[in-house]
mmCIF file of C-alpha atoms in Angstrom:
data_model
loop_
_atom_site.group_PDB
_atom_site.id
_atom_site.type_symbol
_atom_site.label_atom_id
_atom_site.label_comp_id
_atom_site.label_asym_id
_atom_site.label_seq_id
_atom_site.Cartn_x
_atom_site.Cartn_y
_atom_site.Cartn_z
ATOM 1 C CA VAL A 1 -0.016 0.050 0.017
ATOM 2 C CA ASP A 2 1.376 3.370 -1.033
ATOM 3 C CA GLY A 3 -0.269 7.264 -1.146
ATOM 4 C CA SER A 4 -1.141 6.392 -4.057
ATOM 5 C CA HIS A 5 -3.651 3.754 -2.938
ATOM 6 C CA ILE A 6 -5.130 6.050 0.139
ATOM 7 C CA LEU A 7 -6.163 8.224 -1.838
ATOM 8 C CA SER A 8 -7.876 6.528 -4.249
ATOM 9 C CA GLN A 9 -9.704 5.244 -1.097
ATOM 10 C CA LEU A 10 -10.442 7.669 0.301
ATOM 11 C CA GLU A 11 -11.322 9.364 -3.068
ATOM 12 C CA GLU A 12 -14.356 6.082 -2.835
ATOM 13 C CA ASN A 13 -15.673 6.536 0.565
ATOM 14 C CA LEU A 14 -16.082 10.328 1.769
ATOM 15 C CA ASP A 15 -17.269 10.103 5.283
ATOM 16 C CA ILE A 16 -14.437 9.772 6.352
ATOM 17 C CA GLN A 17 -13.735 11.001 9.492
ATOM 18 C CA GLU A 18 -10.218 9.364 11.049
ATOM 19 C CA LEU A 19 -7.413 8.901 8.383
ATOM 20 C CA ARG A 20 -4.290 7.788 10.042
ATOM 21 C CA CYS A 21 -1.134 6.502 7.903
ATOM 22 C CA GLU A 22 2.705 5.518 8.965
ATOM 23 C CA GLN A 23 5.332 5.057 6.245
ATOM 24 C CA VAL A 24 2.779 5.173 3.680
ATOM 25 C CA MET A 25 2.129 8.563 2.782
ATOM 26 C CA GLY A 26 5.222 11.197 2.319
ATOM 27 C CA PRO A 27 4.853 14.013 1.269
ATOM 28 C CA GLU A 28 4.929 13.719 -2.444
ATOM 29 C CA TYR A 29 1.131 13.023 -1.251
ATOM 30 C CA LEU A 30 0.379 16.110 0.924
ATOM 31 C CA GLY A 31 -0.662 17.953 -2.541
ATOM 32 C CA PRO A 32 -2.854 15.179 -4.191
ATOM 33 C CA LEU A 33 -4.671 15.319 -0.444
ATOM 34 C CA HIS A 34 -5.129 18.794 0.212
ATOM 35 C CA ARG A 35 -5.950 18.755 -3.644
ATOM 36 C CA LEU A 36 -9.048 15.607 -2.215
ATOM 37 C CA LEU A 37 -9.571 17.305 1.113
ATOM 38 C CA VAL A 38 -11.081 21.011 -1.284
ATOM 39 C CA ASN A 39 -12.296 19.034 -4.016
ATOM 40 C CA HIS A 40 -14.756 16.857 -1.481
ATOM 41 C CA HIS A 41 -14.944 19.363 0.648
ATOM 42 C CA SER A 42 -19.091 19.570 1.493
ATOM 43 C CA SER A 43 -18.323 15.136 2.513
ATOM 44 C CA ILE A 44 -14.920 14.682 3.824
ATOM 45 C CA HIS A 45 -14.709 16.279 7.496
ATOM 46 C CA LEU A 46 -11.979 15.104 9.075
ATOM 47 C CA TYR A 47 -10.911 14.545 12.865
ATOM 48 C CA THR A 48 -8.323 12.783 12.712
ATOM 49 C CA LEU A 49 -5.152 12.809 11.067
ATOM 50 C CA GLU A 50 -1.997 11.068 12.072
ATOM 51 C CA LEU A 51 0.545 10.676 9.994
ATOM 52 C CA PRO A 52 3.464 9.451 12.080
ATOM 53 C CA ASN A 53 7.197 8.572 10.518
ATOM 54 C CA ASN A 54 6.206 9.323 7.110
ATOM 55 C CA GLU A 55 9.615 11.405 6.177
ATOM 56 C CA LEU A 56 7.573 15.307 6.277
ATOM 57 C CA SER A 57 10.508 17.170 6.094
ATOM 58 C CA PRO A 58 10.148 20.684 6.616
ATOM 59 C CA ASP A 59 9.657 21.199 2.674
ATOM 60 C CA ALA A 60 6.238 19.239 3.155
ATOM 61 C CA ALA A 61 4.915 22.206 5.482
ATOM 62 C CA ASN A 62 3.214 24.218 3.201
ATOM 63 C CA ASP A 63 0.601 21.321 1.907
ATOM 64 C CA LEU A 64 1.165 20.272 6.039
ATOM 65 C CA SER A 65 -0.182 23.863 6.457
ATOM 66 C CA GLN A 66 -3.218 23.670 3.536
ATOM 67 C CA ILE A 67 -4.430 20.708 4.573
ATOM 68 C CA LEU A 68 -5.275 21.996 8.083
ATOM 69 C CA ARG A 69 -6.822 25.789 7.127
ATOM 70 C CA SER A 70 -9.203 23.119 4.453
ATOM 71 C CA GLN A 71 -10.255 20.929 7.264
ATOM 72 C CA GLN A 72 -9.774 23.776 10.098
ATOM 73 C CA GLN A 73 -13.618 23.126 10.825
ATOM 74 C CA THR A 74 -13.289 19.954 12.189
ATOM 75 C CA LEU A 75 -10.153 18.255 13.144
ATOM 76 C CA SER A 76 -9.760 18.051 16.505
ATOM 77 C CA LYS A 77 -5.976 15.709 16.704
ATOM 78 C CA LEU A 78 -3.338 15.741 14.364
ATOM 79 C CA ASP A 79 -0.401 13.402 15.365
ATOM 80 C CA LEU A 80 2.837 14.362 13.341
ATOM 81 C CA SER A 81 5.431 12.842 15.450
ATOM 82 C CA GLY A 82 8.736 10.523 13.984
ATOM 83 C CA ASN A 83 8.701 13.203 10.894
ATOM 84 C CA PRO A 84 12.088 15.259 10.313
ATOM 85 C CA LEU A 85 9.724 18.124 10.480
ATOM 86 C CA THR A 86 12.470 21.209 12.651
ATOM 87 C CA ALA A 87 11.180 24.483 13.299
ATOM 88 C CA ALA A 88 11.183 25.221 10.366
ATOM 89 C CA GLY A 89 8.523 23.253 9.284
ATOM 90 C CA LEU A 90 6.849 23.926 12.816
ATOM 91 C CA SER A 91 6.499 27.318 11.160
ATOM 92 C CA PRO A 92 4.308 27.488 8.852
ATOM 93 C CA LEU A 93 1.722 25.206 10.401
ATOM 94 C CA LEU A 94 1.586 28.152 13.030
ATOM 95 C CA ASP A 95 -0.702 30.565 10.812
ATOM 96 C CA PRO A 96 -4.022 28.063 10.639
ATOM 97 C CA LEU A 97 -3.684 26.776 14.641
ATOM 98 C CA THR A 98 -3.332 30.502 15.418
ATOM 99 C CA THR A 99 -5.692 32.903 13.589
ATOM 100 C CA GLU A 100 -8.177 34.136 15.489
ATOM 101 C CA SER A 101 -10.677 34.940 12.974
ATOM 102 C CA PHE A 102 -11.394 30.730 12.096
ATOM 103 C CA PRO A 103 -10.192 29.388 14.947
ATOM 104 C CA SER A 104 -9.218 26.385 15.247
ATOM 105 C CA ARG A 105 -10.195 22.989 16.355
ATOM 106 C CA LEU A 106 -8.189 20.983 17.515
ATOM 107 C CA LYS A 107 -7.141 19.692 20.889
ATOM 108 C CA ILE A 108 -4.441 17.333 20.668
ATOM 109 C CA LEU A 109 -1.201 17.520 18.872
ATOM 110 C CA ASN A 110 1.463 15.387 18.495
ATOM 111 C CA LEU A 111 4.780 16.394 17.309
ATOM 112 C CA THR A 112 6.791 13.989 19.514
ATOM 113 C CA SER A 113 10.060 13.510 17.962
ATOM 114 C CA THR A 114 10.627 15.938 15.162
ATOM 115 C CA GLN A 115 13.645 17.630 15.497
ATOM 116 C CA LEU A 116 12.759 20.511 16.591
ATOM 117 C CA GLY A 117 15.031 21.479 19.134
ATOM 118 C CA THR A 118 15.644 25.185 20.565
ATOM 119 C CA LYS A 119 14.474 26.859 17.266
ATOM 120 C CA GLY A 120 11.211 24.948 18.309
ATOM 121 C CA ALA A 121 10.023 25.711 21.014
ATOM 122 C CA THR A 122 10.430 29.317 20.490
ATOM 123 C CA ALA A 123 7.369 28.134 17.736
ATOM 124 C CA LEU A 124 5.330 26.186 20.546
ATOM 125 C CA ALA A 125 5.576 28.715 22.466
ATOM 126 C CA SER A 126 3.472 31.274 20.430
ATOM 127 C CA LEU A 127 1.736 28.491 19.250
ATOM 128 C CA LEU A 128 0.461 28.036 23.319
ATOM 129 C CA ARG A 129 0.376 31.936 23.439
ATOM 130 C CA TYR A 130 -2.184 32.135 20.617
ATOM 131 C CA ASN A 131 -4.313 29.147 19.830
ATOM 132 C CA LYS A 132 -7.175 28.605 22.301
ATOM 133 C CA SER A 133 -7.886 25.140 21.536
ATOM 134 C CA ILE A 134 -5.311 22.852 21.774
ATOM 135 C CA GLN A 135 -5.880 20.800 25.074
ATOM 136 C CA GLU A 136 -3.018 18.038 24.884
ATOM 137 C CA LEU A 137 0.537 18.506 23.084
ATOM 138 C CA TYR A 138 3.322 15.947 23.736
ATOM 139 C CA ILE A 139 7.019 17.773 22.121
ATOM 140 C CA GLY A 140 8.853 14.841 24.110
ATOM 141 C CA HIS A 141 12.481 13.543 21.962
ATOM 142 C CA ASN A 142 12.727 16.814 20.479
ATOM 143 C CA ASN A 143 16.232 17.688 22.661
ATOM 144 C CA MET A 144 14.505 21.642 23.168
ATOM 145 C CA GLY A 145 16.988 21.961 26.393
ATOM 146 C CA THR A 146 17.040 23.960 28.863
ATOM 147 C CA ARG A 147 16.751 27.034 27.020
ATOM 148 C CA GLY A 148 14.169 25.240 24.704
ATOM 149 C CA ILE A 149 11.894 25.015 27.621
ATOM 150 C CA LYS A 150 12.679 28.516 29.402
ATOM 151 C CA THR A 151 11.543 29.515 26.133
ATOM 152 C CA LEU A 152 8.413 26.866 26.704
ATOM 153 C CA VAL A 153 7.742 28.398 29.123
ATOM 154 C CA ALA A 154 6.697 31.501 27.539
ATOM 155 C CA GLY A 155 3.614 30.788 26.745
ATOM 156 C CA LEU A 156 3.122 28.574 29.077
ATOM 157 C CA VAL A 157 1.901 31.108 31.374
ATOM 158 C CA GLU A 158 0.102 32.701 28.583
ATOM 159 C CA ASN A 159 -1.929 29.769 27.731
ATOM 160 C CA SER A 160 -5.570 28.592 29.478
ATOM 161 C CA THR A 161 -6.238 25.396 27.860
ATOM 162 C CA LEU A 162 -3.993 22.584 28.397
ATOM 163 C CA GLN A 163 -3.610 20.219 30.351
ATOM 164 C CA ILE A 164 -1.191 17.792 29.250
ATOM 165 C CA LEU A 165 1.787 18.630 28.384
ATOM 166 C CA ASP A 166 4.815 15.395 27.324
ATOM 167 C CA ALA A 167 7.871 17.291 26.925
ATOM 168 C CA SER A 168 9.663 14.133 28.418
ATOM 169 C CA HIS A 169 12.886 13.601 27.077
ATOM 170 C CA ASN A 170 14.169 17.463 25.610
ATOM 171 C CA ALA A 171 17.386 17.167 27.221
ATOM 172 C CA MET A 172 16.316 19.604 29.763
ATOM 173 C CA LYS A 173 18.228 18.532 32.861
ATOM 174 C CA LYS A 174 17.591 19.911 36.568
ATOM 175 C CA GLN A 175 16.550 23.749 36.029
ATOM 176 C CA GLY A 176 14.500 22.746 32.551
ATOM 177 C CA ALA A 177 13.370 20.569 34.545
ATOM 178 C CA THR A 178 12.513 23.082 37.525
ATOM 179 C CA ILE A 179 11.794 25.769 35.254
ATOM 180 C CA LEU A 180 9.224 24.317 34.036
ATOM 181 C CA SER A 181 7.591 22.905 37.621
ATOM 182 C CA GLU A 182 6.553 26.320 38.270
#
């Protein structure tokens, strides 16, 4: 099974609400997925989109951003874990997740092992500051370090919706853990 098979199955089953594609939906299929969602916007309403371990790099971010925009009113769970997204790839995703005129309904965001680093923590702080829907955020295994955690906390202070934060395995050391716990 590859991404083209998934897309043809989607086109035959337009009332799908959950899509999970692990290791089959590479970046070359995101543009066609976006077009399919736009062409069938009255039929396809995704509540869950899980694309873990698909080699989605920063180059895939614009297509991901367009997909988020097209499903902004229904999408409540997004899993991009295990993709080499990096901070550069995270930045384009912020706009559809923080736009006040068309607020996102995303409740669960999984960015575990996406190589965000310290720069990714800055983008996440902005997301936490402006997004009013995310309740669960998974950002473990991103090597943010103490400095990144300190940056992230600035966004957490202004956030009132987040209930679960998994920031495990981020090389934050004792000082970062203390900053986060305060």
